[in-house]
mmCIF file of C-alpha atoms in Angstrom:
data_model
loop_
_atom_site.group_PDB
_atom_site.id
_atom_site.type_symbol
_atom_site.label_atom_id
_atom_site.label_comp_id
_atom_site.label_asym_id
_atom_site.label_seq_id
_atom_site.Cartn_x
_atom_site.Cartn_y
_atom_site.Cartn_z
ATOM 1 C CA UNK X 65 -7.754 -17.608 -4.548
ATOM 2 C CA UNK X 66 -5.773 -14.829 -5.240
ATOM 3 C CA UNK X 67 -5.187 -12.103 -2.698
ATOM 4 C CA UNK X 68 -6.992 -8.737 -3.622
ATOM 5 C CA UNK X 69 -4.970 -5.511 -3.147
ATOM 6 C CA UNK X 70 -5.303 -1.550 -3.661
ATOM 7 C CA UNK X 71 -3.307 0.177 -6.084
ATOM 8 C CA UNK X 72 -2.314 3.775 -4.882
ATOM 9 C CA UNK X 73 -1.882 6.070 -7.663
ATOM 10 C CA UNK X 74 0.880 8.782 -7.300
ATOM 11 C CA UNK X 75 -0.074 10.252 -10.471
ATOM 12 C CA UNK X 76 -3.412 11.375 -9.412
ATOM 13 C CA UNK X 77 -3.108 12.190 -5.594
ATOM 14 C CA UNK X 78 -1.093 13.936 -3.219
ATOM 15 C CA UNK X 79 0.926 12.194 0.037
ATOM 16 C CA UNK X 80 -1.886 12.687 2.523
ATOM 17 C CA UNK X 81 -4.610 11.564 0.303
ATOM 18 C CA UNK X 82 -2.694 8.401 -0.530
ATOM 19 C CA UNK X 83 -2.118 7.740 3.018
ATOM 20 C CA UNK X 84 -5.838 8.004 3.686
ATOM 21 C CA UNK X 85 -6.678 5.703 0.988
ATOM 22 C CA UNK X 86 -4.219 3.268 2.307
ATOM 23 C CA UNK X 87 -6.096 3.478 5.730
ATOM 24 C CA UNK X 88 -9.396 2.952 3.885
ATOM 25 C CA UNK X 89 -8.281 0.213 1.876
ATOM 26 C CA UNK X 90 -6.912 -1.757 4.845
ATOM 27 C CA UNK X 91 -10.241 -1.236 6.866
ATOM 28 C CA UNK X 92 -12.206 -2.268 3.589
ATOM 29 C CA UNK X 93 -10.537 -5.681 3.652
ATOM 30 C CA UNK X 94 -7.825 -5.130 1.028
ATOM 31 C CA UNK X 95 -4.853 -7.485 1.668
ATOM 32 C CA UNK X 96 -2.079 -5.709 0.056
ATOM 33 C CA UNK X 97 -0.913 -2.077 -1.368
ATOM 34 C CA UNK X 98 0.695 -1.403 -4.748
ATOM 35 C CA UNK X 99 1.948 2.351 -5.154
ATOM 36 C CA UNK X 100 3.268 3.725 -8.469
ATOM 37 C CA UNK X 101 6.660 5.411 -8.734
ATOM 38 C CA UNK X 102 6.760 8.364 -11.262
ATOM 39 C CA UNK X 103 8.449 11.654 -11.525
ATOM 40 C CA UNK X 104 5.506 13.052 -13.769
ATOM 41 C CA UNK X 105 1.816 12.402 -14.197
ATOM 42 C CA UNK X 106 0.975 11.039 -17.431
ATOM 43 C CA UNK X 107 -0.944 14.322 -18.184
ATOM 44 C CA UNK X 108 -1.604 17.639 -16.291
ATOM 45 C CA UNK X 109 -5.286 16.463 -15.578
ATOM 46 C CA UNK X 110 -3.930 13.853 -13.222
ATOM 47 C CA UNK X 111 -1.909 16.582 -11.581
ATOM 48 C CA UNK X 112 0.358 14.931 -8.922
ATOM 49 C CA UNK X 113 3.664 13.090 -8.378
ATOM 50 C CA UNK X 114 4.995 12.793 -5.061
ATOM 51 C CA UNK X 115 8.306 11.001 -4.079
ATOM 52 C CA UNK X 116 7.210 7.474 -3.747
ATOM 53 C CA UNK X 117 10.035 6.845 -1.205
ATOM 54 C CA UNK X 118 8.726 9.516 1.240
ATOM 55 C CA UNK X 119 5.157 8.088 1.150
ATOM 56 C CA UNK X 120 6.243 4.624 1.683
ATOM 57 C CA UNK X 121 7.820 5.833 4.945
ATOM 58 C CA UNK X 122 4.408 7.217 5.950
ATOM 59 C CA UNK X 123 2.733 4.079 4.906
ATOM 60 C CA UNK X 124 4.743 1.888 7.149
ATOM 61 C CA UNK X 125 3.340 3.929 10.131
ATOM 62 C CA UNK X 126 -0.080 4.157 9.001
ATOM 63 C CA UNK X 127 -1.116 0.762 7.873
ATOM 64 C CA UNK X 128 -0.066 -2.774 8.428
ATOM 65 C CA UNK X 129 -0.464 -4.125 4.732
ATOM 66 C CA UNK X 130 2.357 -5.117 2.538
ATOM 67 C CA UNK X 131 3.755 -2.461 0.184
ATOM 68 C CA UNK X 132 5.383 -2.926 -3.451
ATOM 69 C CA UNK X 133 6.379 -0.280 -5.709
ATOM 70 C CA UNK X 134 4.698 -0.683 -9.233
ATOM 71 C CA UNK X 135 6.882 -0.126 -10.585
ATOM 72 C CA UNK X 136 10.258 1.572 -9.982
ATOM 73 C CA UNK X 137 12.726 2.045 -12.750
ATOM 74 C CA UNK X 138 16.309 1.554 -11.180
ATOM 75 C CA UNK X 139 18.301 2.494 -14.303
ATOM 76 C CA UNK X 140 18.457 5.940 -15.520
ATOM 77 C CA UNK X 141 16.618 8.719 -13.300
ATOM 78 C CA UNK X 142 18.150 6.884 -10.186
ATOM 79 C CA UNK X 143 21.293 4.824 -9.879
ATOM 80 C CA UNK X 144 20.561 1.214 -8.811
ATOM 81 C CA UNK X 145 22.735 1.773 -5.788
ATOM 82 C CA UNK X 146 20.520 4.673 -4.546
ATOM 83 C CA UNK X 147 17.399 2.584 -5.343
ATOM 84 C CA UNK X 148 18.806 -0.402 -3.329
ATOM 85 C CA UNK X 149 19.258 2.040 -0.437
ATOM 86 C CA UNK X 150 15.636 3.338 -0.681
ATOM 87 C CA UNK X 151 14.377 -0.123 -0.836
ATOM 88 C CA UNK X 152 16.286 -1.526 2.070
ATOM 89 C CA UNK X 153 15.047 1.300 4.213
ATOM 90 C CA UNK X 154 11.549 0.697 3.317
ATOM 91 C CA UNK X 155 11.848 -3.255 4.113
ATOM 92 C CA UNK X 156 13.069 -2.285 7.525
ATOM 93 C CA UNK X 157 10.304 0.176 8.232
ATOM 94 C CA UNK X 158 7.736 -2.180 6.873
ATOM 95 C CA UNK X 159 9.245 -5.223 8.870
ATOM 96 C CA UNK X 160 9.860 -7.153 5.758
ATOM 97 C CA UNK X 161 6.492 -6.227 4.159
ATOM 98 C CA UNK X 162 7.886 -4.354 1.122
ATOM 99 C CA UNK X 163 8.682 -5.741 -2.244
ATOM 100 C CA UNK X 164 10.428 -3.934 -5.057
ATOM 101 C CA UNK X 165 8.708 -4.042 -8.374
ATOM 102 C CA UNK X 166 10.853 -2.946 -11.084
ATOM 103 C CA UNK X 167 10.487 -2.251 -14.987
ATOM 104 C CA UNK X 168 12.464 -0.730 -17.800
ATOM 105 C CA UNK X 169 10.707 2.476 -17.500
ATOM 106 C CA UNK X 170 9.176 4.942 -19.570
ATOM 107 C CA UNK X 171 10.865 8.217 -21.092
ATOM 108 C CA UNK X 172 8.020 10.356 -19.483
ATOM 109 C CA UNK X 173 9.904 9.931 -16.152
ATOM 110 C CA UNK X 174 13.339 8.854 -16.824
ATOM 111 C CA UNK X 175 14.977 11.138 -19.411
ATOM 112 C CA UNK X 176 14.674 14.206 -17.268
ATOM 113 C CA UNK X 177 18.258 14.405 -16.597
ATOM 114 C CA UNK X 178 18.982 14.640 -20.404
ATOM 115 C CA UNK X 179 20.399 11.195 -20.585
ATOM 116 C CA UNK X 180 19.966 9.372 -23.795
ATOM 117 C CA UNK X 181 16.728 6.954 -23.636
ATOM 118 C CA UNK X 182 17.716 3.708 -24.990
ATOM 119 C CA UNK X 183 15.718 1.180 -26.861
ATOM 120 C CA UNK X 184 13.743 -1.604 -25.219
ATOM 121 C CA UNK X 185 16.751 -4.356 -25.444
ATOM 122 C CA UNK X 186 19.361 -1.876 -23.935
ATOM 123 C CA UNK X 187 16.816 -0.870 -21.309
ATOM 124 C CA UNK X 188 15.955 -4.607 -20.338
ATOM 125 C CA UNK X 189 20.089 -5.308 -20.108
ATOM 126 C CA UNK X 190 20.498 -2.253 -17.904
ATOM 127 C CA UNK X 191 17.771 -3.620 -15.681
ATOM 128 C CA UNK X 192 19.296 -6.953 -15.326
ATOM 129 C CA UNK X 193 22.447 -5.419 -14.364
ATOM 130 C CA UNK X 194 20.812 -2.913 -12.175
ATOM 131 C CA UNK X 195 19.205 -6.084 -10.290
ATOM 132 C CA UNK X 196 22.272 -7.906 -9.748
ATOM 133 C CA UNK X 197 23.874 -4.741 -8.280
ATOM 134 C CA UNK X 198 20.930 -4.249 -5.729
ATOM 135 C CA UNK X 199 20.865 -7.786 -4.819
ATOM 136 C CA UNK X 200 24.534 -7.523 -3.854
ATOM 137 C CA UNK X 201 24.037 -4.362 -1.832
ATOM 138 C CA UNK X 202 20.855 -5.986 0.043
ATOM 139 C CA UNK X 203 23.377 -8.407 1.741
ATOM 140 C CA UNK X 204 25.106 -5.623 3.555
ATOM 141 C CA UNK X 205 28.368 -6.260 2.117
ATOM 142 C CA UNK X 206 30.578 -3.815 0.542
ATOM 143 C CA UNK X 207 30.212 -3.714 -3.136
ATOM 144 C CA UNK X 208 32.395 -2.906 -6.247
ATOM 145 C CA UNK X 209 31.227 -3.392 -9.639
ATOM 146 C CA UNK X 210 32.082 -2.140 -13.027
ATOM 147 C CA UNK X 211 29.793 -3.439 -15.625
ATOM 148 C CA UNK X 212 29.038 -2.357 -19.083
ATOM 149 C CA UNK X 213 26.170 -0.028 -17.533
ATOM 150 C CA UNK X 214 27.070 0.851 -13.970
ATOM 151 C CA UNK X 215 30.021 1.475 -11.711
ATOM 152 C CA UNK X 216 29.892 1.133 -7.836
ATOM 153 C CA UNK X 217 32.906 1.637 -5.682
ATOM 154 C CA UNK X 218 33.111 0.848 -2.071
ATOM 155 C CA UNK X 219 29.330 0.874 -1.508
ATOM 156 C CA UNK X 220 27.672 -0.784 1.502
ATOM 157 C CA UNK X 221 24.289 -0.329 3.014
ATOM 158 C CA UNK X 222 24.272 -0.351 6.642
ATOM 159 C CA UNK X 223 20.765 -0.530 7.310
ATOM 160 C CA UNK X 224 19.316 -3.639 5.653
ATOM 161 C CA UNK X 225 16.355 -5.997 6.608
ATOM 162 C CA UNK X 226 16.980 -9.274 8.240
ATOM 163 C CA UNK X 227 15.190 -11.010 5.207
ATOM 164 C CA UNK X 228 16.218 -10.893 1.258
ATOM 165 C CA UNK X 229 14.010 -8.048 -0.392
ATOM 166 C CA UNK X 230 11.957 -9.759 -3.081
ATOM 167 C CA UNK X 231 12.204 -8.347 -6.516
ATOM 168 C CA UNK X 232 9.380 -8.726 -8.986
ATOM 169 C CA UNK X 233 9.710 -7.748 -12.636
ATOM 170 C CA UNK X 234 7.200 -6.001 -14.965
ATOM 171 C CA UNK X 235 6.771 -7.567 -18.286
ATOM 172 C CA UNK X 236 4.294 -6.579 -21.069
ATOM 173 C CA UNK X 237 6.018 -8.659 -23.743
ATOM 174 C CA UNK X 238 7.845 -11.913 -24.396
ATOM 175 C CA UNK X 239 11.465 -10.419 -23.855
ATOM 176 C CA UNK X 240 10.508 -8.802 -20.430
ATOM 177 C CA UNK X 241 8.621 -11.912 -19.248
ATOM 178 C CA UNK X 242 11.645 -13.919 -20.409
ATOM 179 C CA UNK X 243 13.765 -11.592 -17.857
ATOM 180 C CA UNK X 244 11.388 -11.953 -15.208
ATOM 181 C CA UNK X 245 11.143 -15.752 -15.352
ATOM 182 C CA UNK X 246 14.852 -15.935 -15.439
ATOM 183 C CA UNK X 247 15.914 -13.437 -12.631
ATOM 184 C CA UNK X 248 12.942 -12.363 -10.746
ATOM 185 C CA UNK X 249 11.253 -13.145 -7.386
ATOM 186 C CA UNK X 250 7.741 -12.600 -8.870
ATOM 187 C CA UNK X 251 6.063 -11.258 -12.136
ATOM 188 C CA UNK X 252 4.124 -7.964 -12.491
ATOM 189 C CA UNK X 253 1.622 -7.404 -15.553
ATOM 190 C CA UNK X 254 -1.451 -5.364 -16.143
ATOM 191 C CA UNK X 255 -2.974 -7.513 -18.555
ATOM 192 C CA UNK X 256 -4.931 -10.471 -17.597
ATOM 193 C CA UNK X 257 -3.003 -12.504 -20.172
ATOM 194 C CA UNK X 258 -2.723 -16.593 -19.356
ATOM 195 C CA UNK X 259 -0.568 -16.988 -22.187
ATOM 196 C CA UNK X 260 1.877 -14.652 -20.340
ATOM 197 C CA UNK X 261 1.417 -16.180 -17.112
ATOM 198 C CA UNK X 262 2.190 -19.452 -18.653
ATOM 199 C CA UNK X 263 5.303 -18.253 -20.346
ATOM 200 C CA UNK X 264 6.634 -16.921 -16.973
ATOM 201 C CA UNK X 265 6.045 -20.001 -15.023
ATOM 202 C CA UNK X 266 7.345 -22.481 -17.807
ATOM 203 C CA UNK X 267 10.494 -20.236 -18.365
ATOM 204 C CA UNK X 268 11.513 -20.456 -14.421
ATOM 205 C CA UNK X 269 9.150 -18.458 -12.727
ATOM 206 C CA UNK X 270 7.367 -21.800 -11.320
ATOM 207 C CA UNK X 271 5.263 -21.028 -8.077
ATOM 208 C CA UNK X 272 6.650 -17.415 -7.732
ATOM 209 C CA UNK X 273 3.979 -14.649 -7.003
ATOM 210 C CA UNK X 274 2.423 -13.388 -10.221
ATOM 211 C CA UNK X 275 0.753 -9.849 -9.690
ATOM 212 C CA UNK X 276 -1.460 -7.848 -11.725
ATOM 213 C CA UNK X 277 -3.535 -4.665 -11.760
ATOM 214 C CA UNK X 278 -6.573 -2.900 -13.173
ATOM 215 C CA UNK X 279 -8.195 0.420 -12.760
ATOM 216 C CA UNK X 280 -12.138 1.057 -12.486
ATOM 217 C CA UNK X 281 -14.180 3.996 -11.996
ATOM 218 C CA UNK X 282 -16.935 3.492 -9.475
ATOM 219 C CA UNK X 283 -19.918 5.890 -9.471
ATOM 220 C CA UNK X 284 -23.486 5.902 -9.504
ATOM 221 C CA UNK X 285 -23.710 7.556 -12.962
ATOM 222 C CA UNK X 286 -21.800 5.244 -15.531
ATOM 223 C CA UNK X 287 -21.859 8.125 -18.288
ATOM 224 C CA UNK X 288 -20.107 10.678 -15.889
ATOM 225 C CA UNK X 289 -17.795 7.834 -14.688
ATOM 226 C CA UNK X 290 -16.698 7.358 -18.454
ATOM 227 C CA UNK X 291 -16.299 11.074 -18.871
ATOM 228 C CA UNK X 292 -13.930 11.035 -15.518
ATOM 229 C CA UNK X 293 -11.881 8.121 -17.028
ATOM 230 C CA UNK X 294 -11.712 9.859 -20.448
ATOM 231 C CA UNK X 295 -10.489 13.063 -18.833
ATOM 232 C CA UNK X 296 -7.878 11.506 -16.398
ATOM 233 C CA UNK X 297 -6.818 8.150 -17.746
ATOM 234 C CA UNK X 298 -7.241 8.162 -21.603
ATOM 235 C CA UNK X 299 -3.604 7.471 -22.026
ATOM 236 C CA UNK X 300 -3.968 3.930 -21.045
ATOM 237 C CA UNK X 301 -5.967 3.361 -24.297
ATOM 238 C CA UNK X 302 -3.095 4.555 -26.467
ATOM 239 C CA UNK X 303 -1.422 1.792 -28.437
ATOM 240 C CA UNK X 304 1.896 0.308 -28.844
ATOM 241 C CA UNK X 305 5.054 1.672 -27.427
ATOM 242 C CA UNK X 306 3.771 5.191 -26.994
ATOM 243 C CA UNK X 307 3.585 4.950 -23.358
ATOM 244 C CA UNK X 308 7.397 4.217 -23.412
ATOM 245 C CA UNK X 309 8.633 6.701 -25.689
ATOM 246 C CA UNK X 310 6.795 9.895 -25.233
ATOM 247 C CA UNK X 311 8.540 12.322 -23.255
ATOM 248 C CA UNK X 312 6.308 14.631 -21.504
ATOM 249 C CA UNK X 313 2.778 15.147 -20.150
ATOM 250 C CA UNK X 314 2.047 17.481 -22.882
ATOM 251 C CA UNK X 315 2.644 14.767 -25.638
ATOM 252 C CA UNK X 316 0.559 12.387 -23.809
ATOM 253 C CA UNK X 317 -2.349 14.925 -23.885
ATOM 254 C CA UNK X 318 -1.857 15.389 -27.654
ATOM 255 C CA UNK X 319 -1.765 11.603 -28.344
ATOM 256 C CA UNK X 320 -4.990 11.263 -26.018
ATOM 257 C CA UNK X 321 -6.980 13.270 -28.535
ATOM 258 C CA UNK X 322 -6.978 9.867 -30.461
ATOM 259 C CA UNK X 323 -8.971 8.202 -27.682
ATOM 260 C CA UNK X 324 -12.809 8.624 -27.489
ATOM 261 C CA UNK X 325 -15.149 8.054 -24.895
ATOM 262 C CA UNK X 326 -16.371 5.052 -26.713
ATOM 263 C CA UNK X 327 -12.991 3.484 -26.329
ATOM 264 C CA UNK X 328 -13.043 3.988 -22.762
ATOM 265 C CA UNK X 329 -16.521 2.820 -22.250
ATOM 266 C CA UNK X 330 -15.440 -0.552 -23.890
ATOM 267 C CA UNK X 331 -12.191 -1.047 -22.014
ATOM 268 C CA UNK X 332 -12.767 0.212 -18.653
ATOM 269 C CA UNK X 333 -15.331 -0.865 -15.920
ATOM 270 C CA UNK X 334 -17.304 2.383 -15.178
ATOM 271 C CA UNK X 335 -20.436 2.692 -13.002
ATOM 272 C CA UNK X 336 -21.815 0.675 -9.840
ATOM 273 C CA UNK X 337 -22.590 -2.791 -11.337
ATOM 274 C CA UNK X 338 -21.521 -5.196 -9.109
ATOM 275 C CA UNK X 339 -21.050 -7.973 -11.775
ATOM 276 C CA UNK X 340 -18.910 -5.800 -13.972
ATOM 277 C CA UNK X 341 -16.541 -5.144 -11.147
ATOM 278 C CA UNK X 342 -16.399 -8.663 -9.961
ATOM 279 C CA UNK X 343 -15.723 -9.902 -13.749
ATOM 280 C CA UNK X 344 -12.997 -7.514 -14.129
ATOM 281 C CA UNK X 345 -11.038 -8.832 -11.361
ATOM 282 C CA UNK X 346 -11.923 -12.397 -11.626
ATOM 283 C CA UNK X 347 -10.259 -12.517 -15.181
ATOM 284 C CA UNK X 348 -7.018 -12.124 -13.294
ATOM 285 C CA UNK X 349 -7.825 -14.996 -11.104
ATOM 286 C CA UNK X 350 -8.931 -17.114 -14.038
ATOM 287 C CA UNK X 351 -5.457 -16.379 -15.839
ATOM 288 C CA UNK X 352 -3.378 -17.587 -12.821
ATOM 289 C CA UNK X 353 -2.775 -14.688 -10.855
ATOM 290 C CA UNK X 354 -1.816 -14.852 -7.331
ATOM 291 C CA UNK X 355 -2.490 -11.165 -6.374
ATOM 292 C CA UNK X 356 -4.621 -8.603 -8.132
ATOM 293 C CA UNK X 357 -4.773 -4.780 -7.478
ATOM 294 C CA UNK X 358 -7.366 -2.386 -8.294
ATOM 295 C CA UNK X 359 -7.363 1.431 -8.261
ATOM 296 C CA UNK X 360 -10.337 3.868 -8.109
ATOM 297 C CA UNK X 361 -10.058 6.456 -10.892
ATOM 298 C CA UNK X 362 -13.085 8.813 -9.826
ATOM 299 C CA UNK X 363 -13.734 11.219 -6.915
ATOM 300 C CA UNK X 364 -15.914 8.955 -4.889
ATOM 301 C CA UNK X 365 -13.460 7.081 -2.734
ATOM 302 C CA UNK X 366 -15.323 6.452 0.063
ATOM 303 C CA UNK X 367 -18.284 5.253 -2.085
ATOM 304 C CA UNK X 368 -15.755 2.817 -3.920
ATOM 305 C CA UNK X 369 -14.087 1.663 -0.501
ATOM 306 C CA UNK X 370 -17.670 0.634 0.781
ATOM 307 C CA UNK X 371 -18.948 -0.742 -2.419
ATOM 308 C CA UNK X 372 -15.796 -3.213 -2.537
ATOM 309 C CA UNK X 373 -16.183 -4.047 1.307
ATOM 310 C CA UNK X 374 -19.787 -4.918 1.245
ATOM 311 C CA UNK X 375 -20.473 -6.156 -2.284
ATOM 312 C CA UNK X 376 -17.312 -7.064 -4.598
ATOM 313 C CA UNK X 377 -14.563 -8.449 -2.132
ATOM 314 C CA UNK X 378 -17.076 -10.835 -0.675
ATOM 315 C CA UNK X 379 -18.190 -12.133 -4.118
ATOM 316 C CA UNK X 380 -14.564 -12.170 -5.399
ATOM 317 C CA UNK X 381 -13.657 -14.407 -1.726
ATOM 318 C CA UNK X 382 -16.537 -16.817 -2.455
ATOM 319 C CA UNK X 383 -15.261 -17.630 -5.835
ATOM 320 C CA UNK X 384 -13.470 -20.737 -6.667
#
């Protein structure tokens, strides 16, 4: 049976709100936390984007749950040597309850310094080299590295955890999933796709952690919940690689005009039907996931956590 966690959205909430949600999640019986790592929200309506590493520091004092970034891009906006220091400090502060989730990133967040945004296959090469650099730095030894994408000279992390930091790799297609199975300590994806899980495990992932996540909009008025999702998160219904290549929230707002409320209604759980919420998360369990995270899009956070504490999580925990 999977563990069920809560997904903290840095795109939609400020630091204090995220910390309060984490407290409510722990009290409701969620077993772990994901937290997004963004420089921009996907659109202006979401309206936030705090620095994730500051928030993780506060989470380490506020709750006792495991925390993972979902996901950090350690390749363009931030050099892997700097990400390694942030991750090592997070692991120390959480007493080894931190996992570093990484991915190849989106132009939305990573092109802000004016660097060229490379094609997907180059981004995966950069990600693999970044992981190599970070793992060497996590040992606490001095690192000198001169690779095709990164240079590190006389770098040493003095504040490091006493256990290795797991690095989980996000993958939505065969190439990224293959990289995750070859070099990752775990695999992250957002679709309950049994085929991709099987590819990961057969490719070398074996019994390593497979995590997935989804968003819902709990509310007593389903039509209003659909409108909320359409206003805030229509970007999730955009096809293909648009999510990786559009450069600004304004561009996402333009593209979101292609997404209708009916598309949201068909693809996102909205409302307060217990069976629909249970089925949404259970499909990840059926596909072989070890951890499943859920995020509440709508404004009724307390109602959501009460709903999951009393109705949804008990049913999921009884399912075999």
